[in-house]
Short mmCIF file of C-alpha atoms in Angstrom, two decimals:
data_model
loop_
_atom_site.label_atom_id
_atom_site.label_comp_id
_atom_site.label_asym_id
_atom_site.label_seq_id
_atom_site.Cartn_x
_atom_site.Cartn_y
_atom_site.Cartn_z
CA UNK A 1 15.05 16.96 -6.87
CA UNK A 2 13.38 13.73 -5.63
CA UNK A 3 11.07 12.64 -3.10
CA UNK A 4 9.61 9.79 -1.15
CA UNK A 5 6.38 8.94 0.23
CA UNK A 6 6.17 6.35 2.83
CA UNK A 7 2.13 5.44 3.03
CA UNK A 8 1.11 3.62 5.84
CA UNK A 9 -2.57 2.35 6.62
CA UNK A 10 -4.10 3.83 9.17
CA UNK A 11 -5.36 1.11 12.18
CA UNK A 12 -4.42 -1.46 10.05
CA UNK A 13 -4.33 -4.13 12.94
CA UNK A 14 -7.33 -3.60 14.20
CA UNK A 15 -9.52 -3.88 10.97
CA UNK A 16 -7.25 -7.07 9.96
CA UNK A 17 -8.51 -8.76 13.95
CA UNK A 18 -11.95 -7.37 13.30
CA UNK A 19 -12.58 -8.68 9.88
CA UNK A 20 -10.48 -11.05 9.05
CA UNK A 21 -6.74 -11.73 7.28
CA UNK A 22 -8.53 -12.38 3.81
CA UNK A 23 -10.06 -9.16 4.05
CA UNK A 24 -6.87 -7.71 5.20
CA UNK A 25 -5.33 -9.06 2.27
CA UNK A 26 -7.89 -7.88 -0.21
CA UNK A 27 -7.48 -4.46 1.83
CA UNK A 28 -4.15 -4.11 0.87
CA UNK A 29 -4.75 -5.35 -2.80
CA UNK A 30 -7.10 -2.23 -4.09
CA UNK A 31 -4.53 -0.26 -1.85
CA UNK A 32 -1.63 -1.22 -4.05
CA UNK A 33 -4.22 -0.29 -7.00
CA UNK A 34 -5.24 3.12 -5.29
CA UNK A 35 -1.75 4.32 -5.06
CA UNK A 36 -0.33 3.16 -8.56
CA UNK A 37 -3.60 4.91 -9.86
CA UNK A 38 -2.64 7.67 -8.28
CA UNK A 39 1.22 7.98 -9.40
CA UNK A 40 2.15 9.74 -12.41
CA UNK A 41 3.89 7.53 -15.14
CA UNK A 42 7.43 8.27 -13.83
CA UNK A 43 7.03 8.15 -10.32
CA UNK A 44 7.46 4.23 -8.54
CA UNK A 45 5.42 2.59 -6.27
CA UNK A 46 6.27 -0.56 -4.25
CA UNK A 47 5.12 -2.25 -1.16
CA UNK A 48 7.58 -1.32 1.48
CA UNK A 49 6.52 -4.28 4.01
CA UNK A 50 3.67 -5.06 6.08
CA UNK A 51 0.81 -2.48 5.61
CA UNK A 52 3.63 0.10 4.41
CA UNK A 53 4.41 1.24 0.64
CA UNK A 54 7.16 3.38 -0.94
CA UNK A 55 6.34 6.03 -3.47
CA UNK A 56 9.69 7.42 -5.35
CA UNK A 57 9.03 10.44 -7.16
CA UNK A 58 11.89 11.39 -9.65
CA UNK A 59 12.21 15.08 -10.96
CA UNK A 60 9.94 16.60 -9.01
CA UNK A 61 8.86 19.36 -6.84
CA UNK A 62 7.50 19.41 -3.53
CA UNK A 63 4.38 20.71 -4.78
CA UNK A 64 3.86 17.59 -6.81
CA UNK A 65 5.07 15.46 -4.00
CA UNK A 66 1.71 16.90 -1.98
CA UNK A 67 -0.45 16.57 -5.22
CA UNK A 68 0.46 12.74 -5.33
CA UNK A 69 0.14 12.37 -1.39
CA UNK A 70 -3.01 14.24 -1.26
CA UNK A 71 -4.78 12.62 -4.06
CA UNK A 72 -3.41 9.05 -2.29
CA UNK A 73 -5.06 10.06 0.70
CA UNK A 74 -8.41 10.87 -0.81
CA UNK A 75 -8.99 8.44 -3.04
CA UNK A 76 -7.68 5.59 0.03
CA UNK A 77 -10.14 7.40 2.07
CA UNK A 78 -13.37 7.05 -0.83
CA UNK A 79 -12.31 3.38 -2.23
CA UNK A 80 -14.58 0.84 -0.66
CA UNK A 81 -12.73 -2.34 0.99
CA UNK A 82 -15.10 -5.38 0.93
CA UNK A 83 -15.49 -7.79 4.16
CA UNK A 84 -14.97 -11.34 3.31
CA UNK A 85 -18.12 -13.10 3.56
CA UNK A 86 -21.03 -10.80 3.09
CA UNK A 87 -21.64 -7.47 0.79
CA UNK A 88 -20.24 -5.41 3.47
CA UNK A 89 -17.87 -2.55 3.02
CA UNK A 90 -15.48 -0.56 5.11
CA UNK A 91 -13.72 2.08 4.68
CA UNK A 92 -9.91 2.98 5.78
CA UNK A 93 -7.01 6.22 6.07
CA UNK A 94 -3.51 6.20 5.48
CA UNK A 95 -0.74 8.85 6.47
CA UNK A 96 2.17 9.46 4.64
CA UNK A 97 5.18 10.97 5.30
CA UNK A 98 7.06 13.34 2.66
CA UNK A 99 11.32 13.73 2.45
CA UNK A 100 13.17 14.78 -0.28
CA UNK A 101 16.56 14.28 -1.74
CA UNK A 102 18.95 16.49 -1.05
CA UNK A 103 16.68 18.39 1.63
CA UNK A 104 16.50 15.77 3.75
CA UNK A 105 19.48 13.43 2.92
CA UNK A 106 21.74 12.50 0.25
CA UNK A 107 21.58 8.73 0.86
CA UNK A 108 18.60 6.52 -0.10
CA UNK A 109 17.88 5.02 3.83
CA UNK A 110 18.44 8.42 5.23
CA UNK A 111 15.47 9.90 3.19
CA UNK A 112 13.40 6.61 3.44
CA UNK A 113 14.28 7.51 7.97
CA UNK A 114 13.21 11.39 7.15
CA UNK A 115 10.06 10.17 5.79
CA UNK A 116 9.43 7.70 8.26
CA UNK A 117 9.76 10.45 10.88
CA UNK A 118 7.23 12.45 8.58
CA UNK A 119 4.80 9.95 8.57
CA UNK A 120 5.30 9.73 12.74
CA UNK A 121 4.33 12.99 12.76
CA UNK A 122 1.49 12.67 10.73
CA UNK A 123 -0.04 10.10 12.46
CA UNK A 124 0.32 11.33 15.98
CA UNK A 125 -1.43 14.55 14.04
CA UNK A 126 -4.45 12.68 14.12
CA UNK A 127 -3.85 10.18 10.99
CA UNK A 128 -5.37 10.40 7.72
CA UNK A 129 -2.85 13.28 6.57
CA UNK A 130 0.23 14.08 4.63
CA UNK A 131 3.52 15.80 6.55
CA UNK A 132 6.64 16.87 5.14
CA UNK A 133 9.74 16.46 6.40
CA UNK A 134 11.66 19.22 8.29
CA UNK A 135 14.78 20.41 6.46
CA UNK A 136 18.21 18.19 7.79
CA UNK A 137 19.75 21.86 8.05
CA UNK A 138 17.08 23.28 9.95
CA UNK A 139 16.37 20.18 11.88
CA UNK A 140 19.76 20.22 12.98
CA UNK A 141 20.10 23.82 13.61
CA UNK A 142 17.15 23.72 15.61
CA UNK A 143 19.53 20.96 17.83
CA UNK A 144 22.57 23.02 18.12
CA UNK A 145 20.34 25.92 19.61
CA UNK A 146 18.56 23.81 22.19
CA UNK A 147 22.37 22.21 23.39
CA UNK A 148 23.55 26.22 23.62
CA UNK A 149 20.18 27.37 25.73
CA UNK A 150 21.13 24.51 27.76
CA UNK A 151 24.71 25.13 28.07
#
C-alpha cells in the first residue's frame, strides 16, 4: 500500500501580507527542511505549488502515514520562522490531508483529489491537524444510501 500527504500551511496569506514575501519565502524554506527531516529515507517529498507540498509514502501502512503526518505537524508547529529585518520569530501550523492507494483510488490524481478533500476537512476542523481520507467504497456507499432515502 501507498499513501499521500498533501501539507498545506496554515494562514499562509496572511503571515506572507503581515511580514513580508522574503519572510514568506524563508517560511517556506525551513518548511521544505521540516518535512524532508521528517520523512523516512524511502518516502518523497516535493513542493506541490504555492504554500502546498506532496509527501509519497511507498510501502507503507496507515499507521506510518499518521506517524509521518503527526511528527510534520509538530515539529512545523515548534520550528521558529524568522521575520526579515529584526530578531523576531513567528511561529506557524499546517494541515495535511491523508489518502491511500488503492483505498482511496487507483490513479495517481485521484488520490492526490482524496487527499486534498482530507486536508479540506482538516482545516475546516480547526487547522493544525492530520485527517484521513474516507474509504472510495464507503464514501460512495454512503452516496447511494442518501439517493435511496431520498427516492
Amino acid at each position: 500500500m501507498s499513501y499521500r500527504l498533501i501539507i498545506d500551511v496554515d494562514n499562509f496569506k496572511a503571515y506572507n501580507d503581515q511580514h513580508g514575501h522574503l519572510s514568506g519565502d524563508k517560511a517556506l524554506s525551513i518548511i521544505a527542511g521540516v518535512i524532508s527531516d521528517c520523512c523516512r529515507e524511502t518516502d518523497v517529498p516535493c513542493r506541490y505549488g504555492g504554500e502546498e507540498f506532496v509527501v509519497i509514502l511507498p510501502d507503507s501502512n496507515s499507521k506510518e502515514a499518521s506517524v509521518v503526518a503527526d511528527r510534520i505537524i509538530q515539529d512545523i508547529r515548534s520550528a521558529p520562522y524568522p521575520i526579515t529585518g529584526g530578531s523576531r520569530y513567528d511561529t506557524l501550523t499546517v494541515s495535511v490531508g491523508i489518502a491511500s492507494y488503492p483505498n482511496q483510488g487507483t490513479e495517481p490524481m485521484e488520490i492526490i483529489e482524496q487527499a486534498d478533500r482530507a486536508l479540506y476537512r482538516a482545516k475546516s476542523l480547526g487547522k493544525n491537524r492530520a485527517v484521513t481520507a474516507r474509504k472510495k467504497r464507503a464514501a460512495a456507499n454512503n452516496g447511494r444510501q442518501r439517493k435511496l432515502r431520498g427516492a
